[in-house]
Each structure stands twice: as C-alpha cells, then as structure tokens.
Coordinates of C-alpha atoms in Angstrom, one line a residue:
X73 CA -94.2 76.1 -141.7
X74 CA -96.9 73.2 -142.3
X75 CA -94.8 72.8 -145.6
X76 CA -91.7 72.1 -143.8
X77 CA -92.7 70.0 -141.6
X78 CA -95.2 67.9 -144.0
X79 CA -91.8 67.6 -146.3
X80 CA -89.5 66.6 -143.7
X81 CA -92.4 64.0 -142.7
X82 CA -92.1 62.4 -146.5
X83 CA -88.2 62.5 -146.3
X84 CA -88.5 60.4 -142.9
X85 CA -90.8 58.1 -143.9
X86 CA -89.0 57.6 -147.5
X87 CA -86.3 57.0 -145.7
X88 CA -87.7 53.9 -143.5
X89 CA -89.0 52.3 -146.9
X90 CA -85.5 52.8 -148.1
X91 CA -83.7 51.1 -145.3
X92 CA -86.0 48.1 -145.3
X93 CA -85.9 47.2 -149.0
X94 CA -82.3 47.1 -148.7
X95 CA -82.0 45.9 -145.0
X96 CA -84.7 44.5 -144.6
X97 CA -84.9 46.9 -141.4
X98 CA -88.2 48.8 -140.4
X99 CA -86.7 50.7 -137.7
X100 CA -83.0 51.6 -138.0
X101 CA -83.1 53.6 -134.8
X102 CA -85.9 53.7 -132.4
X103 CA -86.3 57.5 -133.2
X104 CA -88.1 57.2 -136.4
X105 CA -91.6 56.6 -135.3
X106 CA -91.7 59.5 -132.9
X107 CA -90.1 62.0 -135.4
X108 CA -92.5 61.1 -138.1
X109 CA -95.6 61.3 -135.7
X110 CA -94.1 64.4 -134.6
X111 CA -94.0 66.1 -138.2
X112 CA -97.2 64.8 -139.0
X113 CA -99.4 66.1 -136.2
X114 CA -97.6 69.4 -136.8
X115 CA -98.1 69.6 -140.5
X116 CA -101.5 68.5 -139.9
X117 CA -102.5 70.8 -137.0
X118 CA -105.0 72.7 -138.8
X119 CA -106.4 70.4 -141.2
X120 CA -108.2 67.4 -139.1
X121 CA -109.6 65.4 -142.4
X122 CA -105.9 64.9 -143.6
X123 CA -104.5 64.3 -140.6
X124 CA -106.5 61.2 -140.0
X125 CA -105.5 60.5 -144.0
X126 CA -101.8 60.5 -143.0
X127 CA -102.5 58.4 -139.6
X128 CA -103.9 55.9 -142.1
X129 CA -101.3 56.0 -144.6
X130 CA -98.9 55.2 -142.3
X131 CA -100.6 52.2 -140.5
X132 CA -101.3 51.0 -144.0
X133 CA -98.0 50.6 -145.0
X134 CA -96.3 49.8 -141.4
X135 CA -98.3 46.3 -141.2
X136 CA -97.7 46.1 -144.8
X137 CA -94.1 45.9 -144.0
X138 CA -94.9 44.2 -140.9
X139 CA -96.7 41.4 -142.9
X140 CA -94.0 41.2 -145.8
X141 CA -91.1 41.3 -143.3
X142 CA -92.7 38.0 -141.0
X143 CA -92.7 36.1 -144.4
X144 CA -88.9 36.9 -144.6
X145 CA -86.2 35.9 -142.2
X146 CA -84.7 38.7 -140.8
X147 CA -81.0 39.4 -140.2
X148 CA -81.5 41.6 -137.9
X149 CA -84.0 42.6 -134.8
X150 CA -87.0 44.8 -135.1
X151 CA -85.2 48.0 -134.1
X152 CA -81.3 48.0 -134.8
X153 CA -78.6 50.3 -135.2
X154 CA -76.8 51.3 -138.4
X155 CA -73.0 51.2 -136.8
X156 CA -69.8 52.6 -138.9
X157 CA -69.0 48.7 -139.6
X158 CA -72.2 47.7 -140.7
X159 CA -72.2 50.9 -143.1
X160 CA -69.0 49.8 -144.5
X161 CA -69.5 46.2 -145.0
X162 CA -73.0 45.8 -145.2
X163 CA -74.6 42.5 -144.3
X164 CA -74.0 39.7 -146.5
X165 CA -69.9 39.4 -145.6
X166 CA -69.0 35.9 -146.8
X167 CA -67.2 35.3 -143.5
X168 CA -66.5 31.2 -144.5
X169 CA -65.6 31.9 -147.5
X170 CA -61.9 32.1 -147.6
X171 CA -62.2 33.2 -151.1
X172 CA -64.8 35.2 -151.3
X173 CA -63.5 37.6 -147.7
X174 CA -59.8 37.6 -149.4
X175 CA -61.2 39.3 -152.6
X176 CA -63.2 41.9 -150.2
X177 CA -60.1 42.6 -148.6
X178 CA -58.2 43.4 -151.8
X179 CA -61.1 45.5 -152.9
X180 CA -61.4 47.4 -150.1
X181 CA -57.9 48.3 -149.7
X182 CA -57.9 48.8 -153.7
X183 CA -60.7 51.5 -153.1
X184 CA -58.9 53.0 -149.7
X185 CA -56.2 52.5 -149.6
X186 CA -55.3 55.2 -146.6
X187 CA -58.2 53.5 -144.5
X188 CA -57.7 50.8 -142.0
X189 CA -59.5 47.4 -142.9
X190 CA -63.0 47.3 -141.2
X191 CA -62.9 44.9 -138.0
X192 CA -65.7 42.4 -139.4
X193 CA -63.3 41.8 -142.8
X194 CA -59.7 41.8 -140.9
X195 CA -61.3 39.2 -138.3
X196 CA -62.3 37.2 -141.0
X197 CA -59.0 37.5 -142.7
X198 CA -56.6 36.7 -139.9
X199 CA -59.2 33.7 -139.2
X200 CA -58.4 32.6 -142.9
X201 CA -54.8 33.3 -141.8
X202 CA -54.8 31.2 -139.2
X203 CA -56.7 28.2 -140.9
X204 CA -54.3 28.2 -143.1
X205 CA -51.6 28.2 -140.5
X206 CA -49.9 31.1 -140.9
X207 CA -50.8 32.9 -137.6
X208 CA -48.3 35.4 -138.0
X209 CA -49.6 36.8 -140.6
X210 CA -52.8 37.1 -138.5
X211 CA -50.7 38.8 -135.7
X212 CA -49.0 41.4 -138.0
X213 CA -53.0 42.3 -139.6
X214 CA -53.3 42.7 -135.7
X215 CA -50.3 44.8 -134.6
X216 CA -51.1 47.0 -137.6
X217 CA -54.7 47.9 -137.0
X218 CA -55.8 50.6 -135.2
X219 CA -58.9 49.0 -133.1
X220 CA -56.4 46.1 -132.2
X221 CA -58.5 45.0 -129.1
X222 CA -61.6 45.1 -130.6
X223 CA -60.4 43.1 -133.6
X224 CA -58.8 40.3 -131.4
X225 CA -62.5 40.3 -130.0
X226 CA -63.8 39.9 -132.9
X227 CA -61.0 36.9 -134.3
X228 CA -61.2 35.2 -131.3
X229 CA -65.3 34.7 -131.7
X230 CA -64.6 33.5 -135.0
X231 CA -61.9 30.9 -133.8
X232 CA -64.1 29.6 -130.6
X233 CA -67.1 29.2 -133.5
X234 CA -64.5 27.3 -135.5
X235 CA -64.1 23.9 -135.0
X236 CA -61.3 22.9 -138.2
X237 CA -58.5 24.7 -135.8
X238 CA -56.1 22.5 -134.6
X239 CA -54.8 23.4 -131.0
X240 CA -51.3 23.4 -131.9
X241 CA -52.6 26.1 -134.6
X242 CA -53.8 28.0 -131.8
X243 CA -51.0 27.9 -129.6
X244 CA -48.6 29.0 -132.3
X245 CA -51.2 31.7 -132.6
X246 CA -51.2 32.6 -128.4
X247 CA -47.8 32.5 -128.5
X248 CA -47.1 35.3 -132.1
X249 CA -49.5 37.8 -130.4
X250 CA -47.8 37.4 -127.1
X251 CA -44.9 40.0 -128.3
X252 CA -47.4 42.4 -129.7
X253 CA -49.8 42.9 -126.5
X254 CA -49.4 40.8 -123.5
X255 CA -53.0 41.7 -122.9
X256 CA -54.3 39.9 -125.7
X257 CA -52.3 37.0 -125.9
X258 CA -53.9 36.3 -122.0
X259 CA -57.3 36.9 -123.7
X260 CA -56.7 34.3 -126.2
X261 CA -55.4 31.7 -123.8
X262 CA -58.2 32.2 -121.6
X263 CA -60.7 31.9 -124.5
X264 CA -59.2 29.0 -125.8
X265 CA -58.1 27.1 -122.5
X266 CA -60.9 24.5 -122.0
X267 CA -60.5 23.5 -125.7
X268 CA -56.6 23.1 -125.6
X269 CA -57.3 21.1 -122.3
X270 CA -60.0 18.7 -124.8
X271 CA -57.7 18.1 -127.7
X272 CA -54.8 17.1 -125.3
X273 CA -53.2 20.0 -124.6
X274 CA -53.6 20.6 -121.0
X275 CA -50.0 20.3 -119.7
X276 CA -48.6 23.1 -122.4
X277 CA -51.9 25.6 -121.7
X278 CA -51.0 25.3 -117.7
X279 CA -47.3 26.1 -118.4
X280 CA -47.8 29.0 -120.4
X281 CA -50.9 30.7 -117.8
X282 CA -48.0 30.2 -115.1
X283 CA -45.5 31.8 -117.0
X284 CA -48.1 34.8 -117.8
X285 CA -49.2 34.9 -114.1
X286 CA -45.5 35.3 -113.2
X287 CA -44.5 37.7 -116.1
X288 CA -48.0 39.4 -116.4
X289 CA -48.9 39.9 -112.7
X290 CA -51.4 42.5 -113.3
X291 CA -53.5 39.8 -115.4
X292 CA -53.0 37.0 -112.7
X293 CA -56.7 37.9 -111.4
X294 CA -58.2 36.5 -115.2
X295 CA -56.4 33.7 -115.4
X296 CA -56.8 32.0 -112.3
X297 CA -60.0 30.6 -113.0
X298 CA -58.7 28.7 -116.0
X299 CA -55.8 27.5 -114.3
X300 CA -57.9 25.9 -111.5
X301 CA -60.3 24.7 -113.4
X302 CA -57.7 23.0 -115.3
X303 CA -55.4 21.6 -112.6
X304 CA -55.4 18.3 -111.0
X305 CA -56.5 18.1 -107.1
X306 CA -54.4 15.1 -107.1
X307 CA -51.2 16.9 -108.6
X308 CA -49.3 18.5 -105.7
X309 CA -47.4 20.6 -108.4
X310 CA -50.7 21.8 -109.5
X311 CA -51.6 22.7 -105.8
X312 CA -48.7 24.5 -105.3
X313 CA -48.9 26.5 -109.0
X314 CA -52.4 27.4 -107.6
X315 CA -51.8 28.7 -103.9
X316 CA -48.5 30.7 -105.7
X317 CA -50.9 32.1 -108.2
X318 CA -53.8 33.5 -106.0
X319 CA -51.4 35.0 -103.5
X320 CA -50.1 36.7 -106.5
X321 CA -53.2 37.9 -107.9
X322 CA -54.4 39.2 -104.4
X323 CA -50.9 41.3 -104.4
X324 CA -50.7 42.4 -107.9
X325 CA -53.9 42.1 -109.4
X326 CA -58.0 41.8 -108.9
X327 CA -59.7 38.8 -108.1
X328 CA -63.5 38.2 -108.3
X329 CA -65.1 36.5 -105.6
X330 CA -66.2 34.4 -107.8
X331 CA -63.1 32.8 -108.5
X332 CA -62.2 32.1 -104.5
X333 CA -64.2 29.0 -105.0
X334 CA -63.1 27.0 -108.2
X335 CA -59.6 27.7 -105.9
X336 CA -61.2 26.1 -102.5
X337 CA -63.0 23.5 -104.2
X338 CA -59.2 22.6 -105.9
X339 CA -57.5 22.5 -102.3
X340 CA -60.2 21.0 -100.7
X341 CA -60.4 17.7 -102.9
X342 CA -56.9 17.5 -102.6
X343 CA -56.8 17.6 -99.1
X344 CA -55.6 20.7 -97.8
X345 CA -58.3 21.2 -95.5
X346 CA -56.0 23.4 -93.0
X347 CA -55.6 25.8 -96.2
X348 CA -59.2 25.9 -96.7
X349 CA -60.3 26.9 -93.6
X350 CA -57.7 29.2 -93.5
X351 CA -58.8 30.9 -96.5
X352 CA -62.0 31.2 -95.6
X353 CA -61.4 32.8 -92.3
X354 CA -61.1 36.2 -94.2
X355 CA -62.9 35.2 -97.7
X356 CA -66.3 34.7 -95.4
X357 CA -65.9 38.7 -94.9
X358 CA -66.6 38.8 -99.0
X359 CA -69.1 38.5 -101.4
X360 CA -67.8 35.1 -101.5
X361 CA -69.6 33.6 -98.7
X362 CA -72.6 33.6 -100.7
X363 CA -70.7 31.8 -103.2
X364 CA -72.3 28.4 -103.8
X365 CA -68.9 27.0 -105.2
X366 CA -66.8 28.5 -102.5
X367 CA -69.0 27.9 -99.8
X368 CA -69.3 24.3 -100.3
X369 CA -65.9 23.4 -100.7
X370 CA -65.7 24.9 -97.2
X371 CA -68.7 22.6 -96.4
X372 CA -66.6 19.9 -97.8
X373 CA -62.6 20.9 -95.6
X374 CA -64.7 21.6 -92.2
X375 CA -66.8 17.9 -92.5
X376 CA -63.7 16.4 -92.9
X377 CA -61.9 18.2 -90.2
X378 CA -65.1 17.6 -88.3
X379 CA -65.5 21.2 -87.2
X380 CA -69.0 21.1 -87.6
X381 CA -69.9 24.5 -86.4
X382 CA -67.8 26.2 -89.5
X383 CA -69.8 23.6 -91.8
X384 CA -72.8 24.8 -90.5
X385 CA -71.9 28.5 -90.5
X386 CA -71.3 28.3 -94.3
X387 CA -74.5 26.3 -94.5
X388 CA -76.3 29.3 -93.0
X389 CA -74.6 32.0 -95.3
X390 CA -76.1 29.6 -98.1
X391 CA -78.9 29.9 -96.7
X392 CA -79.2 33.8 -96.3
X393 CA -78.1 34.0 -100.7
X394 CA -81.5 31.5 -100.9
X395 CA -78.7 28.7 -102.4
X396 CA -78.2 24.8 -101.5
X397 CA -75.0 23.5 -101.1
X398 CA -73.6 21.6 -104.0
X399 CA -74.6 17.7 -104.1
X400 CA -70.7 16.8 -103.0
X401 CA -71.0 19.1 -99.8
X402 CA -74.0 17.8 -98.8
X403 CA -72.9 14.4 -99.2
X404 CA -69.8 15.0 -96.7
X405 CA -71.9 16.4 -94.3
X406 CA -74.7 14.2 -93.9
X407 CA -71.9 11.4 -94.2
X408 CA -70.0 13.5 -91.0
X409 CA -73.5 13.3 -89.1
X410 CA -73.9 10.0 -89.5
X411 CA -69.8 9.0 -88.2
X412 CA -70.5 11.1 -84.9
X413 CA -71.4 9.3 -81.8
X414 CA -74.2 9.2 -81.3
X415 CA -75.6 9.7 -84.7
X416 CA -77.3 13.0 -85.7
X417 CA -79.6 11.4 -87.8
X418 CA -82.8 13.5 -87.1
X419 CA -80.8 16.7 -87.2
X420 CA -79.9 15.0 -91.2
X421 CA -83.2 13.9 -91.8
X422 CA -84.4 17.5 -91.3
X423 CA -81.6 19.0 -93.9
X424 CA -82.4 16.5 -96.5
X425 CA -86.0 17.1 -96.5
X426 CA -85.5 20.7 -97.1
X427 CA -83.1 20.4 -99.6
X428 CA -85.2 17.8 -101.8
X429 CA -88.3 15.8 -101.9
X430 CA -88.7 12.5 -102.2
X431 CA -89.0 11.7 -105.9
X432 CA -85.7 14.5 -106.1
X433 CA -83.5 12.6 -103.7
X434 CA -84.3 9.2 -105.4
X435 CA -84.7 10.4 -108.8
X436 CA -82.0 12.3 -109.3
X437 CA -78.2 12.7 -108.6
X438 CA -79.3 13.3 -105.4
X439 CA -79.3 9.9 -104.5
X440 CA -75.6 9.7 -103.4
X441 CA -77.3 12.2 -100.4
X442 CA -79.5 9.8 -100.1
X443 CA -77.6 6.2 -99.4
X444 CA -75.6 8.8 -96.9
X445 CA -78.9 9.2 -95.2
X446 CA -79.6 5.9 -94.9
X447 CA -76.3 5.1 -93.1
X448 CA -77.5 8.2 -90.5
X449 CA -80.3 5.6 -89.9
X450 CA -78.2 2.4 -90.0
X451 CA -74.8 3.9 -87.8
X452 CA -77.8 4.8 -84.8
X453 CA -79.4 1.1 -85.5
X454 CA -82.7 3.1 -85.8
X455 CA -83.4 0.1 -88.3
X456 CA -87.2 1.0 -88.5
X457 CA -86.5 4.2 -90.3
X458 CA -83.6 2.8 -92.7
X459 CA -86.3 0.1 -93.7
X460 CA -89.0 2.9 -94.5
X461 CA -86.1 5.0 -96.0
X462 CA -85.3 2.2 -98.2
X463 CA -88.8 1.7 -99.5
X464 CA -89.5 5.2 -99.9
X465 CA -86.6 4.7 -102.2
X466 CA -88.0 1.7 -104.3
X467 CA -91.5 3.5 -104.7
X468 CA -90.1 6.8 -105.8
X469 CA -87.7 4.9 -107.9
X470 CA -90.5 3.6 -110.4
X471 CA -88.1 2.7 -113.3
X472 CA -85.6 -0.6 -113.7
X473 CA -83.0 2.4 -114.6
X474 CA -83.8 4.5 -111.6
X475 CA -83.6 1.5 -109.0
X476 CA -80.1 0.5 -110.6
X477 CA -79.1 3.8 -110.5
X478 CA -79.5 3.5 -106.6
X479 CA -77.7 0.2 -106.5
X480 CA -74.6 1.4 -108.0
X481 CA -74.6 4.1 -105.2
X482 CA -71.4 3.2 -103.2
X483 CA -72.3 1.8 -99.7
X484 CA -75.9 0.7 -100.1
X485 CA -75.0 -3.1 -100.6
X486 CA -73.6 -2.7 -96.9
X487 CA -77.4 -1.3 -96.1
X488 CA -79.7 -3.7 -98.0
X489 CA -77.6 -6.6 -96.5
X490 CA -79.0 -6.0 -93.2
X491 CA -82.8 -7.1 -94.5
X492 CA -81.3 -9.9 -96.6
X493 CA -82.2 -12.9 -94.6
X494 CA -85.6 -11.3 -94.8
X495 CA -86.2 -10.7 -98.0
X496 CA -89.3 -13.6 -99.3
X497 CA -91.1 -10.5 -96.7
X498 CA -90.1 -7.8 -98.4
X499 CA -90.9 -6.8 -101.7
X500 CA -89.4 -3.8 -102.2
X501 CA -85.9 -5.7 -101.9
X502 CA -87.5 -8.4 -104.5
X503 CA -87.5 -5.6 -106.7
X504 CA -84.4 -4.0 -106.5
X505 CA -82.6 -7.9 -106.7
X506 CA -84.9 -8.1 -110.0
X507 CA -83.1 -4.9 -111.3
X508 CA -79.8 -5.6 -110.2
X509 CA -79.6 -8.8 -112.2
X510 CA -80.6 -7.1 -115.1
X511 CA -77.6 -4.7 -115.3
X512 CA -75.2 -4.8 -118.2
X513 CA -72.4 -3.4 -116.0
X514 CA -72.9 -5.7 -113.2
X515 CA -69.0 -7.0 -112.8
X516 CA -68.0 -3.4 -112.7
X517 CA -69.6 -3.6 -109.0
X518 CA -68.4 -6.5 -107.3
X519 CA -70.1 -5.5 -103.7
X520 CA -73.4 -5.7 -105.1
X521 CA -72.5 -8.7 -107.0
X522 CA -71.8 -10.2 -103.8
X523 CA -75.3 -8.9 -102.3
X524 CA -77.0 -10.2 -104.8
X525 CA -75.4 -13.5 -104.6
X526 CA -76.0 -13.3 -100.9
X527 CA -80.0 -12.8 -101.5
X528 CA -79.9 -15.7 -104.0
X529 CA -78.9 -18.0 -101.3
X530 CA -81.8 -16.5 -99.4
X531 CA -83.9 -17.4 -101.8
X532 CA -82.0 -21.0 -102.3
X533 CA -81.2 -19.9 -106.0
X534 CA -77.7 -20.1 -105.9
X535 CA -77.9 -22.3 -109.1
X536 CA -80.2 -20.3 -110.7
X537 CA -77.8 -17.3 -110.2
X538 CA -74.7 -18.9 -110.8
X539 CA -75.6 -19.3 -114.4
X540 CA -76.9 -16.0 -114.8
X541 CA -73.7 -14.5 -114.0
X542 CA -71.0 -16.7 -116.6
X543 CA -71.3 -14.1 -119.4
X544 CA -70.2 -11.6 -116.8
X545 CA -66.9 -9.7 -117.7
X546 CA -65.2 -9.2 -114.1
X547 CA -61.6 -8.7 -113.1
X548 CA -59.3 -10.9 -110.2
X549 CA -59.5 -7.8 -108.0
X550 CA -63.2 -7.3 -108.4
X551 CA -63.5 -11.0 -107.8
X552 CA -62.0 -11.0 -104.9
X553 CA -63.1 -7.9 -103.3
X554 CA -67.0 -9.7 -104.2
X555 CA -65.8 -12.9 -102.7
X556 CA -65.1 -11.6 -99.6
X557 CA -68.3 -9.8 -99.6
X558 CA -70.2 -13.0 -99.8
X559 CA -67.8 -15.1 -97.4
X560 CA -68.6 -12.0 -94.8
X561 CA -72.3 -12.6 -94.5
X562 CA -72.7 -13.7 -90.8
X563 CA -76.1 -14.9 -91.7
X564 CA -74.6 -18.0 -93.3
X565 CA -73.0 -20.1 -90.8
X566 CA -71.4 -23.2 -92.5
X567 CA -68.5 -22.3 -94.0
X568 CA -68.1 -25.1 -96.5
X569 CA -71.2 -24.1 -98.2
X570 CA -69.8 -20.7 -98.4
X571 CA -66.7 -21.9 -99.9
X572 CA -68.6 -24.3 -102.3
X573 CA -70.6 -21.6 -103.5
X574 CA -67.9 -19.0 -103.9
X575 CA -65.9 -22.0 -106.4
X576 CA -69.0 -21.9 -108.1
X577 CA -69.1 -18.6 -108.9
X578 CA -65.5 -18.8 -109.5
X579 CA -65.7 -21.3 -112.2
X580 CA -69.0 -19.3 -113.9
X581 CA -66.6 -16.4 -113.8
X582 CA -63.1 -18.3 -115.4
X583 CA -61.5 -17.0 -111.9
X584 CA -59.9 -18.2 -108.9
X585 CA -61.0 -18.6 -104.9
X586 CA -58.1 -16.2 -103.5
X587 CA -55.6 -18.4 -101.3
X588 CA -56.3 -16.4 -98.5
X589 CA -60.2 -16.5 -98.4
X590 CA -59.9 -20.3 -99.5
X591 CA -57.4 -20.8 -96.1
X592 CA -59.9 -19.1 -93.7
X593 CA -63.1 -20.9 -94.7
X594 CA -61.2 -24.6 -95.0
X595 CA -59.8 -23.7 -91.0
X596 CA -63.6 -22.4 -90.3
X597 CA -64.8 -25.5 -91.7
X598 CA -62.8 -27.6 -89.5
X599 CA -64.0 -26.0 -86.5

C-alpha cells in the first residue's frame, strides 16, 4: 500500500512540474497540494527519516518554482483552472493578429472538422469579420455556433476593447444579429450605447432601444438605463420615450431599483416635478429609497415644488443607507432654505457642516453648496455670518485656482458686492479681486467683471483696470449684461461718472454703451 500511494505521490507532483514548464502554472487546481501531502504522509507513515526527506524535497523545489516563476511574468494567477477552452487553445492565441487567428481557424477546422470552433478563436474571428466590415459574416459564425451567447460575450469584449471600429460598423453589426436572437442584438446595443452616443450616433442608438423596447418588451427592464442616460431632459420627445418605456418595463418586464433613478433624475431636470413625486410615492416602498441617484432627484422635484417635508424625508432615507445626497440636490435645497421667509439659515448651516468640512466645501465641487450657503446668510441679512462665511472661504481657498474657482460660482458677485465699498478693510476681498483679474476666462463672466470693476472704483483704479481688461475677448450680450451690473451699484451715486466709466470700458472692450442703459443714466444725470 505504501507503494501505491508513494507512486501516485510522484505522478502528482510530476505532474505540477509538468504544467508549469508549459504554463507556467504551479497550481492548476487548488487540490494538488493537499493530495500530494496526503499521499506522502501515508506512504511515509512508518518510516519518519524519509518522511521528513520528502517534506524537504518538496519545499525545495516549491520556492524553487516560486523563485523562477516571480522572475517571469505570469499569464495567469497563482492557482487557476485548466477549462475545456483553455485545453484547446492554449494561451498564446494571437487575438490581434488578423492573420495569424484566420490561419488557427483553418487549422482547427482542418483537424476537426465535426467540432464546433472554440469560443476564444470564433470571437476573435467574427471580431476580424467585423473590422473588416463584413458583420454578417460575423453573425452567420454566430447563428451557427452552438454556445452562441457565450460567444457574443466573448465578441462583444473584444469590440468594447477595440477602438479601430467605426460606429456605423457596429450598428450594421446590432442590426445583422437582430434576426438571429433578439436577445443578443439588445446586448450589443447596450454594450455599445455610450460609444455610439460619443462618435455621433445618439439619435440612431435611441431609435433603435425604442423600437426593441416596443418589439422586445420582455428586455425593456435592460435597456432603460441606456436610454435615460442617453436622452435629453430638455427634449420633451425624449421625456415622453422615457415615461412610455418604464411603464412598459414595469408591465412586461423587471426593473432594478437601480434604474428608478437615472429615470427621476431625467424628469426631474426637465421639469416634471408632479411626475416625480408621483413616482416616488410608491418607489419610496423599494430598495430605491436608499438609492443615492433616485433619492436626490426627488430632493431636487420636492425643493422646487417647495414641499419641504418630502425633501427632507428622502434626506432621512439617505441618511439611514449612511449616503449624502448628490452635490445638485443639496444645492436646491439649501437654495429652497434660503428663498423661504424667514430664512432657515441655521437649520442649512447645520446640514452643510455635516455633509462637508471646511477645506471640502471650498475646495472642492462642493463649492456651488457653498455660495448657496452664503445667500442663506445674505436673504436673513445675518451679514456678520456671510462676512465670516466668506473668509472662511478665502483661507480654505489657499490657491489663485481655488479662489477663482469660487468666483466663477454663479451668484457670489451679488454676495461680495455687499462688502465692496469696504474693501481697503478687508483683505480677504483684496485677495479674491487679485485673483479674479488674473483669470484667462474673465469675459466669459461678465457679473464678476462688473464686480470687479465696481471694487476698482473703490479703490479709485478705474484707470488702472480699464487697461487691464482691453485684451479681453467678450461678447455684446456679455457686455451688456456686465454693464448693467456696474451701472446697478447703489454705492455710486453720480450717474455721469457711471456712464463715463462704463464708455471707458466700452471703448477698452471695441463695444458699445447699450441705448437703453446710456438713456437711463443721461435722465439720472439730469436729475
């Protein structure tokens, strides 16, 4: 018996050195360790001395292998499993060689004729197929194979990892296989959805996941994430595809909870607030309502609404999944706090300090939260607080980037404009003008252009400024809209130094002083 067992020890282990000199494997399967051990100690029950030979032996050559195998890359993990493909077509398939797989076909079939073509070598043939844009050749490999699903897996990896297919390539391709399985061709438009939408195609890829939502119903539940995602909240056509292809994936097919919110995040920025909160009403029952997408955009419908109990409901059920809502949500909120009367500032200075710290909520795209924040502050004319919130921001904000970040939020200009007559006190607005006039971009914001110019007349440098801005590139509507910024400035009283100061810009600029703003100031100035 010790024979038997010490031979079937020697035929295990010459089988692990086998495997790794020509896989460079050391375990093909996790059982080879224990079986050797186990014929070891049992061939070597009665003789101790060789038993602790054999024990030696075999650590011997395991970290030899170990050693040699670290100096090699490895194609494979430390224990992996020797599957019916791998046994077939080993592991050096030139799958990007069109050449080189066409002639591996050939052989194989040559040698088996009666065998169907291994999955690895027919998705690397029908990728050839389609590169060379004959995808129905690639859909009649497919329709012929046995394992059809699992080599349309296997082609459509290779596709998504290819980069030199065209998208009208691929929806030639979607629409060949869409005869042989219906279940397939939905695969492939899924896969290959956000690409198509990249390269152009996003009109064509939404027609065709209507027309298999219709057709296909039972399939409607996978596609409606790609459809949403793809659809424009502005497009009432792409609302209406949307709502018509939820209801019928809730009727015909399976939806994950997952998907309920790229579909209420879709309404909800297109306005259909009613529809939101209607959807919720029974969505909040699922999964969903610890859905940080879905629960958000129902953040977002009930601030608008201003049903502020619902917002703060699906704030709670946030809570409870140990989740934040998304940036926009919190946004709408704190912006629906500060529009009540009276402002619920403290009740939004509390949320923002638990979502975020200082450095996050300055630092970061947080900052939008922020500004909102600071209009909390500024709407309850608790001014002390928007002044410490505001330098707070400038000391978090330690870089020239990070404080012009801040200025190109949309609103603050309105904020800061309140301390402008003060500003040879306050440093922290020093700084941010200093950054501000150092932006590349500057015309592309014409209210802070107009702030700034306001805090240059502050600081009488309205000539200093006004050559600083002529190699600014700025629009007639931008121009305007920072005209009027400046002539609003209640700070500044004569209005003919306004206007004089405005056609100063105006000719640094190559523009014009709009008729209308030029009227008002000439009948303030005769006043």
């Amino acid at each position: 018996m010790r024979f038997y067992f010490c031979f079937f020890f020697v035929c295990v282990f010459s089988t692990l050195i086998y495997f790794y000199m020509h896989e460079r494997v050391l375990f093909p399967s996790l059982l080879f360790p224990p079986l050797s051990l186990c014929a070891l100690f049992t061939s070597c029950q009665l003789y101790i001395s060789q038993l602790f030979l054999y024990i030696y032996i075999y650590i011997y050559f395991f970290f030899y292998f170990a050693r040699a195998g670290g100096k090699q890359t490895m194609r494979r993990c430390f224990a992996t499993r020797l599957t019916f493909q791998r046994l077939l077509c080993g592991d050096k398939l030139p799958l990007k060689d069109a050449t080189a797989v066409q002639e591996t076909a050939s052989a194989f079939r040559t040698r088996y004729p009666l065998v169907p073509i291994p999955v690895p070598i027919g998705a690397a043939l029908s990728r050839n197929y389609v590169l060379q844009g004959e995808p129905k050749r690639a859909v009649a490999l497919l329709a012929a194979h046995p394992s059809a699903f699992a080599l349309a897996e296997e082609t459509k990896q290779l596709l998504s990892q290819d980069a030199n297919v065209d998208a009208d390539t691929l929806l030639r391709l979607v629409d060949a296989v869409r005869p042989v399985s219906s279940v397939i061709s939905c695969d492939f438009l899924r896969a290959f959805a956000g690409r198509l939408s990249r390269e152009g195609k996003t009109q064509e890829v939404k027609q065709r996941l209507m027309r298999d939502i219709r057709e296909v119903p039972h399939l409607a539940g996978s596609l409606l994430c790609p459809l949403t995602e793809m659809s424009d909240a502005a497009s009432s056509e792409d609302k209406v595809n949307v709502a018509e292809a939820l209801d019928i994936a809730l009727k015909r097919s399976f939806v994950s909870p997952k998907d309920y919110g790229h579909v209420l995040l879709l309404l909800s920025r297109g306005g259909e607030h009613r529809k939101v909160l209607a959807l919720w009403s029974w969505m909040r029952h699922s999964s969903a309502r610890w859905d940080k997408t879905a629960a958000s955009a129902m953040i977002i419908s009930a601030s608008l609404s201003r049903k502020m109990n619902a917002a703060i409901a699906a704030i709670q059920t946030l809570a409870e999944a140990n989740e934040d809502p998304t940036i926009e949500a919190q946004k709408y909120f704190i912006r629906y706090l500060a529009s009540r009367v009276p402002p619920l500032s403290r009740y939004a200075d509390q949320l923002v300090s638990h979502w975020y710290t200082e450095t996050q909520l300055w630092t970061t795209e947080a900052r939008v939260v922020g500004v909102e924040l600071l209009f909390a502050h500024y709407h309850g004319k608790d001014y002390d607080q928007l002044r410490d919130g505001l330098i707070r921001a400038g000391r978090e904000a330690v870089t020239e980037e990070a404080k012009q970040a801040i200025l190109r939020v949309k609103g603050i200009p309105y904020i800061m404009r309140h301390f402008a007559y003060n500003i040879a006190e306050e440093p922290w607005l020093q700084d941010f003008y200093n950054s501000g006039m150092q932006m590349k971009d500057l015309g592309e914001y014409p209210q802070l252009l107009g702030l700034l110019a306001s805090l240059a007349r502050h600081t009488e440098a309205e000539k200093k400024f006004v050559d600083s801005i002529r190699d600014l590139k700025i629009t007639v509507e931008a121009f305007e809209e920072m005209a009027t910024f400046v002539a609003d400035d209640i700070c500044f009283k004569n209005a003919e130094d306004t206007l004089h100061f405005i056609h100063s810009m105006a000719e640094a600029l190559s523009q014009q002083v709009p008729m209308n703003l030029r009227s008002w100031l000439e009948l303030l100035g005769q006043k």
